[in-house]
Amino acid sequence: MRLAYLSHYFPPETNAPAARVHELSRALVDDGHSVHVITGQPNHPRGVIFPGYRAASVRRELIDGITVHRLPTFPAANRGVALRSLGFMLLPVSQVVFGLTRVPEVDCVFATSPQLLTGVAGLALARARRRPFVLEVRDLWPESIVSVGALPRSHPIVRGLERVERGLYHSAAGIVSVTESFVEHFEARGVPRARVDVIKNGIDARLFDPTQTPAPLRERLGIVPDALLVLFCGTIGMA
C-alpha cells in the first residue's frame, strides 16, 4: 500500500503526536508499505525552528525508510491564540498543494489529529486525488481546547471547529480512535460504530528486558522488592 500521511508534528519534535506518527510509519514501512509523511519544519514546543532546518524551505528526508516531506512553516510558540492559529491554518494549505503536485500516486490519504485542520487538509487531498480518507483521532478537537480553558464553548472559533469536526467524521471512510471512550463521542455526532476502529497506544516490546531487575529504582523510591509497581507515563507539559 502507498500511503500519504499528514501530520502537524514529526521528529525531531518530541511530543506524543510526533512519536506516534514516526513509530506507526516505521512499522508500516517494515511491513512493506510505502509511506510519505507530509509535515512542517520542526519547531514545537518553543516555536523556534530546530537547528539544521529553515522555516521557509521545502525539504525531503528519508528517515527509517519513511519519505518525509517538510514544508514551509510559520512557527508560533504558546504565546497567544492568534499567532498559533495562523500557524495551524497555513501548514494544511501547503500540505494540500504539495500533496497534489509533488507526492507520487498513493492508495490512501491518512491524517492525524491534533490538530484538526490537518484532517481538513487530508480530506481535501483525498478528494482531489479520488482516494479514500482515513482520520486518526488522538485528541478530541475542539473539545480539548474547551476543557483546558483556552476558549469557551460559546466562542465563534469553537463553534466553527465543531462544524469542521462533524464534517470530517462524516466524510472519512474510516476513523481510527485511540480509546473506547472516544467512540461515544463519535456516535453522539452520528458516526456509525462500524466506521470506527479502536487502536490503543502500544509499545515496542524490543525496548524492554523483563529479566533486568528494577532493584535500584525500588531502593531509591523506598518500594519493597515484592510490591506491585505500576508506572503511568503521561504528558506533563504544554499542549
XYZ file of C-alpha atoms in Angstrom:
239
model
C 0.000 0.000 0.000
C 1.125 3.547 -0.779
C 0.139 5.978 1.920
C 0.176 9.767 2.269
C 0.328 10.519 5.996
C -0.407 14.132 7.008
C 0.755 15.299 10.422
C 1.446 18.645 12.066
C 4.315 17.105 14.053
C 7.215 14.758 13.372
C 10.640 14.063 14.946
C 12.967 15.627 15.911
C 9.997 17.152 17.725
C 9.470 15.095 20.860
C 5.779 15.439 21.667
C 3.386 12.498 21.624
C 1.941 13.065 18.105
C 5.432 13.183 16.579
C 6.441 9.951 18.294
C 3.264 8.114 17.303
C 3.407 9.153 13.644
C 7.058 8.126 13.442
C 6.573 4.743 15.097
C 3.448 3.863 13.121
C 5.069 4.926 9.853
C 8.172 2.897 10.633
C 6.058 -0.173 11.395
C 4.181 0.234 8.109
C 7.453 0.505 6.194
C 8.740 -2.614 7.957
C 5.620 -4.421 6.716
C 6.418 -3.458 3.133
C 4.254 -0.365 2.685
C 5.348 2.964 1.186
C 4.775 5.965 3.474
C 5.035 9.647 2.563
C 4.754 11.875 5.638
C 3.794 15.467 4.793
C 4.609 17.774 7.687
C 6.219 21.091 8.615
C 9.617 22.218 9.799
C 10.234 21.107 13.410
C 9.595 23.898 15.918
C 7.453 22.542 18.761
C 7.158 23.447 21.612
C 9.155 26.700 21.711
C 8.091 27.980 18.306
C 11.730 28.094 17.194
C 12.894 26.180 14.118
C 15.285 23.396 15.082
C 18.974 23.693 14.097
C 19.647 22.457 10.580
C 16.172 23.388 9.310
C 14.772 26.584 7.765
C 11.224 27.878 8.192
C 10.724 28.874 4.550
C 12.273 25.807 2.927
C 10.943 22.622 1.359
C 12.973 19.625 2.430
C 12.834 15.910 1.677
C 14.306 13.383 4.102
C 14.452 9.604 4.323
C 14.049 8.554 7.959
C 13.836 4.841 8.815
C 12.558 4.155 5.310
C 9.879 6.861 5.609
C 9.852 9.594 2.972
C 9.374 12.811 4.947
C 8.375 15.996 3.131
C 8.888 19.128 5.259
C 7.066 22.239 4.120
C 7.420 25.957 4.901
C 6.210 26.654 8.412
C 5.075 29.695 10.366
C 6.463 28.928 13.836
C 4.468 30.184 16.802
C 5.067 29.297 20.419
C 2.308 29.025 23.027
C 2.076 32.808 23.322
C -1.378 33.586 22.048
C -4.320 32.141 20.158
C -3.983 34.397 17.099
C -0.407 33.551 16.092
C -0.730 29.874 16.887
C -3.989 29.682 14.928
C -2.270 31.284 11.935
C 0.405 28.595 12.006
C -2.274 25.919 12.263
C -4.036 27.306 9.180
C -1.062 27.875 6.872
C 0.555 24.430 7.015
C -2.596 22.492 5.972
C -2.886 24.642 2.846
C 0.713 23.797 1.950
C 0.068 20.113 2.642
C -2.770 20.000 0.132
C -0.877 21.847 -2.606
C 2.295 19.826 -2.082
C 0.390 16.554 -1.860
C -1.266 17.242 -5.203
C 1.821 18.390 -7.067
C 4.860 16.695 -5.555
C 3.839 13.411 -3.919
C 3.636 10.281 -6.112
C 0.434 8.306 -6.576
C -0.977 6.905 -3.325
C -3.702 4.419 -2.423
C -4.967 6.165 0.695
C -4.692 9.509 2.487
C -4.278 9.305 6.255
C -4.395 12.365 8.520
C -3.852 12.576 12.261
C -5.384 14.966 14.766
C -4.261 17.009 16.674
C -4.520 19.419 15.058
C -7.965 19.327 13.468
C -7.125 21.318 10.334
C -4.640 18.617 9.362
C -7.714 16.460 8.916
C -9.224 19.086 6.628
C -6.068 19.001 4.517
C -6.209 15.213 4.393
C -9.827 15.225 3.280
C -9.162 17.837 0.588
C -6.167 15.907 -0.728
C -8.072 12.619 -0.726
C -10.999 14.105 -2.633
C -8.742 15.774 -5.173
C -6.912 12.501 -5.749
C -10.091 10.419 -5.515
C -8.676 8.228 -2.811
C -10.161 7.051 0.499
C -9.584 9.275 3.505
C -8.870 7.898 6.979
C -8.902 10.187 10.010
C -6.867 9.254 13.068
C -8.208 10.973 16.207
C -5.665 11.064 19.019
C -7.212 14.050 20.768
C -10.717 15.487 20.592
C -10.712 18.920 18.988
C -12.236 21.354 19.783
C -13.276 19.562 22.989
C -9.717 19.673 24.337
C -9.478 23.422 23.665
C -12.542 23.984 25.826
C -11.503 21.537 28.551
C -8.157 23.278 29.189
C -9.849 26.662 29.329
C -8.223 28.109 26.217
C -11.589 29.182 24.783
C -15.198 28.951 25.991
C -17.581 26.643 24.164
C -19.604 29.661 23.053
C -16.632 31.200 21.220
C -17.127 31.504 17.435
C -13.842 29.663 16.790
C -15.017 26.697 18.859
C -18.390 26.683 17.126
C -16.688 26.746 13.753
C -14.337 23.919 14.686
C -17.282 21.834 15.882
C -18.808 22.095 12.413
C -15.464 21.144 10.868
C -15.203 18.213 13.271
C -18.605 16.823 12.310
C -17.837 17.247 8.625
C -14.590 15.302 8.925
C -16.214 12.486 10.876
C -18.944 12.035 8.296
C -16.627 12.358 5.287
C -13.971 9.867 6.389
C -14.064 6.344 5.023
C -12.806 5.258 8.426
C -11.871 6.724 11.796
C -9.075 5.409 13.993
C -9.542 6.094 17.695
C -7.003 5.638 20.472
C -9.582 4.799 23.141
C -13.064 3.317 23.524
C -14.250 6.462 25.301
C -13.916 8.414 22.052
C -16.373 6.058 20.343
C -19.233 7.522 22.383
C -18.158 10.979 21.230
C -18.291 9.890 17.579
C -21.634 8.116 17.944
C -23.143 11.201 19.603
C -22.277 13.031 16.391
C -23.934 10.460 14.162
C -20.935 8.322 13.195
C -21.778 4.600 12.830
C -19.783 2.366 15.176
C -18.787 0.179 12.214
C -16.734 3.046 10.744
C -14.569 3.376 13.869
C -11.553 1.213 14.705
C -10.038 1.476 18.175
C -6.258 1.009 18.109
C -4.826 1.732 21.529
C -1.362 3.052 22.230
C 1.230 0.311 22.363
C 4.900 -0.233 22.999
C 7.859 -1.682 21.175
C 8.496 -4.745 23.327
C 12.038 -4.959 21.969
C 12.943 -1.924 24.082
C 12.236 -3.716 27.358
C 14.071 -6.562 29.070
C 11.945 -8.241 31.764
C 14.987 -10.143 33.038
C 16.621 -6.977 34.323
C 15.997 -6.232 37.975
C 14.500 -2.856 38.915
C 16.030 -3.068 42.396
C 17.966 0.254 42.225
C 14.790 2.154 41.337
C 12.805 0.449 44.098
C 15.507 1.235 46.622
C 15.598 4.869 45.572
C 11.817 5.177 45.860
C 11.574 3.146 49.071
C 9.459 0.387 47.489
C 9.819 -3.152 48.843
C 11.124 -5.735 46.322
C 7.946 -7.828 46.043
C 5.442 -4.945 45.814
C 3.493 -4.448 42.589
C 4.903 -1.403 40.820
C 2.796 0.358 38.182
C 4.029 3.403 36.263
C 1.819 5.871 34.399
C 3.803 7.676 31.717
C 1.630 10.649 30.864
C 2.385 14.057 29.438
C 3.087 16.936 31.782
C 3.752 19.994 29.692
C 2.385 22.285 27.003
C -0.442 21.035 24.836
